[in-house]
């Protein structure tokens, strides 16, 4: 099961980063810029201050052709549900991604955390991906991990521009 890490830095503060992360306007602009349709399914907040927790579910639909490797497993469009559990006290989000294909043989999850630095924040994604499909599972895992890495690269570019254009978050 591949475990992997993606790290990026941003010129903002921890509270401002989380404010942006859950901002409806940021999300409405982010996902189309990444070539995805975005639908908020649920957003629930519990507690306040350092005890705040946020539970969010979103549905994402990539707007691109399926790779040949996946076409034989999927009829139609790829969609997936992302489930987030944010805990303010630890500055992290537990993320589980559930696809509309191979859901019983596929695992994608990770921890998304923010750490303060002297020049802003560092965002760290520690992910794991497992696909239990004989003969092609490792290829699917590699494809997914590469897609996630590319997604974070594009998200970083978008987020830096967003922060520059929205100083209340920067």
mmCIF file of N, CA and C in Angstrom, residues 11-58:
data_model
loop_
_atom_site.group_PDB
_atom_site.id
_atom_site.type_symbol
_atom_site.label_atom_id
_atom_site.label_comp_id
_atom_site.label_asym_id
_atom_site.label_seq_id
_atom_site.Cartn_x
_atom_site.Cartn_y
_atom_site.Cartn_z
ATOM 1 N N UNK A 11 1.858 31.867 2.479
ATOM 2 C CA UNK A 11 2.048 33.086 3.263
ATOM 3 C C UNK A 11 0.721 33.480 3.895
ATOM 4 N N UNK A 12 0.364 32.815 4.971
ATOM 5 C CA UNK A 12 -0.865 33.098 5.711
ATOM 6 C C UNK A 12 -0.681 32.559 7.129
ATOM 7 N N UNK A 13 -1.715 32.686 7.943
ATOM 8 C CA UNK A 13 -1.664 32.136 9.298
ATOM 9 C C UNK A 13 -2.512 30.874 9.362
ATOM 10 N N UNK A 14 -2.344 30.110 10.418
ATOM 11 C CA UNK A 14 -3.131 28.884 10.572
ATOM 12 C C UNK A 14 -4.630 29.188 10.592
ATOM 13 N N UNK A 15 -5.113 30.136 11.438
ATOM 14 C CA UNK A 15 -6.555 30.409 11.431
ATOM 15 C C UNK A 15 -7.063 30.898 10.071
ATOM 16 N N UNK A 16 -6.276 31.743 9.403
ATOM 17 C CA UNK A 16 -6.703 32.252 8.108
ATOM 18 C C UNK A 16 -6.721 31.139 7.062
ATOM 19 N N UNK A 17 -5.786 30.206 7.150
ATOM 20 C CA UNK A 17 -5.782 29.089 6.203
ATOM 21 C C UNK A 17 -7.068 28.274 6.348
ATOM 22 N N UNK A 18 -7.420 27.917 7.586
ATOM 23 C CA UNK A 18 -8.625 27.103 7.782
ATOM 24 C C UNK A 18 -9.874 27.870 7.381
ATOM 25 N N UNK A 19 -9.896 29.174 7.631
ATOM 26 C CA UNK A 19 -11.035 29.984 7.202
ATOM 27 C C UNK A 19 -11.202 29.884 5.685
ATOM 28 N N UNK A 20 -10.085 29.993 4.957
ATOM 29 C CA UNK A 20 -10.117 29.884 3.504
ATOM 30 C C UNK A 20 -10.533 28.472 3.075
ATOM 31 N N UNK A 21 -9.971 27.451 3.706
ATOM 32 C CA UNK A 21 -10.213 26.052 3.345
ATOM 33 C C UNK A 21 -11.703 25.719 3.349
ATOM 34 N N UNK A 22 -12.436 26.262 4.307
ATOM 35 C CA UNK A 22 -13.868 25.983 4.406
ATOM 36 C C UNK A 22 -14.736 27.089 3.808
ATOM 37 N N UNK A 23 -14.136 28.110 3.225
ATOM 38 C CA UNK A 23 -14.871 29.224 2.627
ATOM 39 C C UNK A 23 -15.602 28.735 1.368
ATOM 40 N N UNK A 24 -16.930 28.901 1.297
ATOM 41 C CA UNK A 24 -17.671 28.442 0.117
ATOM 42 C C UNK A 24 -17.171 29.069 -1.189
ATOM 43 N N UNK A 25 -16.782 30.340 -1.153
ATOM 44 C CA UNK A 25 -16.309 31.000 -2.377
ATOM 45 C C UNK A 25 -14.994 30.388 -2.854
ATOM 46 N N UNK A 26 -14.086 30.097 -1.933
ATOM 47 C CA UNK A 26 -12.813 29.453 -2.295
ATOM 48 C C UNK A 26 -13.088 28.103 -2.957
ATOM 49 N N UNK A 27 -13.929 27.306 -2.358
ATOM 50 C CA UNK A 27 -14.222 25.977 -2.899
ATOM 51 C C UNK A 27 -14.959 26.056 -4.236
ATOM 52 N N UNK A 28 -15.879 27.006 -4.385
ATOM 53 C CA UNK A 28 -16.590 27.176 -5.662
ATOM 54 C C UNK A 28 -15.629 27.525 -6.787
ATOM 55 N N UNK A 29 -14.552 28.253 -6.473
ATOM 56 C CA UNK A 29 -13.569 28.635 -7.488
ATOM 57 C C UNK A 29 -12.475 27.584 -7.668
ATOM 58 N N UNK A 30 -12.088 26.929 -6.573
ATOM 59 C CA UNK A 30 -10.986 25.960 -6.622
ATOM 60 C C UNK A 30 -11.281 24.784 -7.539
ATOM 61 N N UNK A 31 -12.375 24.103 -7.300
ATOM 62 C CA UNK A 31 -12.602 22.841 -8.006
ATOM 63 C C UNK A 31 -12.777 23.002 -9.516
ATOM 64 N N UNK A 32 -13.499 23.998 -9.997
ATOM 65 C CA UNK A 32 -13.525 24.203 -11.454
ATOM 66 C C UNK A 32 -12.122 24.487 -12.017
ATOM 67 N N UNK A 33 -11.292 25.225 -11.257
ATOM 68 C CA UNK A 33 -9.920 25.490 -11.697
ATOM 69 C C UNK A 33 -9.109 24.199 -11.776
ATOM 70 N N UNK A 34 -9.495 23.194 -11.004
ATOM 71 C CA UNK A 34 -8.827 21.892 -11.035
ATOM 72 C C UNK A 34 -9.456 20.941 -12.051
ATOM 73 N N UNK A 35 -10.484 21.417 -12.759
ATOM 74 C CA UNK A 35 -11.150 20.578 -13.748
ATOM 75 C C UNK A 35 -12.116 19.594 -13.124
ATOM 76 N N UNK A 36 -12.794 20.029 -12.051
ATOM 77 C CA UNK A 36 -13.753 19.156 -11.365
ATOM 78 C C UNK A 36 -15.042 19.888 -11.072
ATOM 79 N N UNK A 37 -16.133 19.127 -11.104
ATOM 80 C CA UNK A 37 -17.397 19.635 -10.594
ATOM 81 C C UNK A 37 -17.418 19.363 -9.096
ATOM 82 N N UNK A 38 -17.952 20.321 -8.353
ATOM 83 C CA UNK A 38 -17.946 20.273 -6.883
ATOM 84 C C UNK A 38 -19.369 20.395 -6.379
ATOM 85 N N UNK A 39 -19.729 19.526 -5.450
ATOM 86 C CA UNK A 39 -21.042 19.613 -4.815
ATOM 87 C C UNK A 39 -20.873 19.409 -3.310
ATOM 88 N N UNK A 40 -21.291 20.387 -2.527
ATOM 89 C CA UNK A 40 -21.275 20.261 -1.073
ATOM 90 C C UNK A 40 -22.467 19.415 -0.662
ATOM 91 N N UNK A 41 -22.217 18.283 -0.021
ATOM 92 C CA UNK A 41 -23.281 17.381 0.416
ATOM 93 C C UNK A 41 -23.700 17.655 1.852
ATOM 94 N N UNK A 42 -22.730 18.020 2.698
ATOM 95 C CA UNK A 42 -23.023 18.236 4.111
ATOM 96 C C UNK A 42 -21.885 19.026 4.729
ATOM 97 N N UNK A 43 -22.222 19.954 5.620
ATOM 98 C CA UNK A 43 -21.238 20.702 6.397
ATOM 99 C C UNK A 43 -21.839 20.913 7.774
ATOM 100 N N UNK A 44 -21.180 20.349 8.762
ATOM 101 C CA UNK A 44 -21.696 20.429 10.130
ATOM 102 C C UNK A 44 -20.559 20.846 11.056
ATOM 103 N N UNK A 45 -20.839 21.831 11.903
ATOM 104 C CA UNK A 45 -19.858 22.322 12.878
ATOM 105 C C UNK A 45 -20.315 21.952 14.281
ATOM 106 N N UNK A 46 -19.351 21.514 15.082
ATOM 107 C CA UNK A 46 -19.628 21.206 16.485
ATOM 108 C C UNK A 46 -18.583 21.890 17.346
ATOM 109 N N UNK A 47 -19.010 22.400 18.493
ATOM 110 C CA UNK A 47 -18.093 23.064 19.406
ATOM 111 C C UNK A 47 -17.701 24.433 18.894
ATOM 112 N N UNK A 48 -16.807 25.073 19.639
ATOM 113 C CA UNK A 48 -16.326 26.390 19.240
ATOM 114 C C UNK A 48 -14.903 26.571 19.741
ATOM 115 N N UNK A 49 -14.258 27.607 19.214
ATOM 116 C CA UNK A 49 -12.879 27.877 19.606
ATOM 117 C C UNK A 49 -11.990 26.676 19.339
ATOM 118 N N UNK A 50 -11.087 26.415 20.261
ATOM 119 C CA UNK A 50 -10.134 25.317 20.094
ATOM 120 C C UNK A 50 -10.824 23.948 20.054
ATOM 121 N N UNK A 51 -12.047 23.873 20.584
ATOM 122 C CA UNK A 51 -12.796 22.607 20.594
ATOM 123 C C UNK A 51 -13.629 22.390 19.328
ATOM 124 N N UNK A 52 -13.543 23.311 18.372
ATOM 125 C CA UNK A 52 -14.355 23.177 17.164
ATOM 126 C C UNK A 52 -13.948 21.961 16.335
ATOM 127 N N UNK A 53 -14.973 21.303 15.806
ATOM 128 C CA UNK A 53 -14.794 20.237 14.831
ATOM 129 C C UNK A 53 -15.740 20.524 13.676
ATOM 130 N N UNK A 54 -15.277 20.224 12.468
ATOM 131 C CA UNK A 54 -16.107 20.416 11.279
ATOM 132 C C UNK A 54 -16.149 19.091 10.526
ATOM 133 N N UNK A 55 -17.351 18.701 10.167
ATOM 134 C CA UNK A 55 -17.567 17.490 9.377
ATOM 135 C C UNK A 55 -18.108 17.940 8.025
ATOM 136 N N UNK A 56 -17.422 17.544 6.967
ATOM 137 C CA UNK A 56 -17.841 17.974 5.631
ATOM 138 C C UNK A 56 -17.800 16.769 4.691
ATOM 139 N N UNK A 57 -18.810 16.725 3.828
ATOM 140 C CA UNK A 57 -18.838 15.726 2.753
ATOM 141 C C UNK A 57 -19.046 16.472 1.445
ATOM 142 N N UNK A 58 -18.213 16.159 0.468
ATOM 143 C CA UNK A 58 -18.345 16.779 -0.841
ATOM 144 C C UNK A 58 -18.298 15.684 -1.915
#
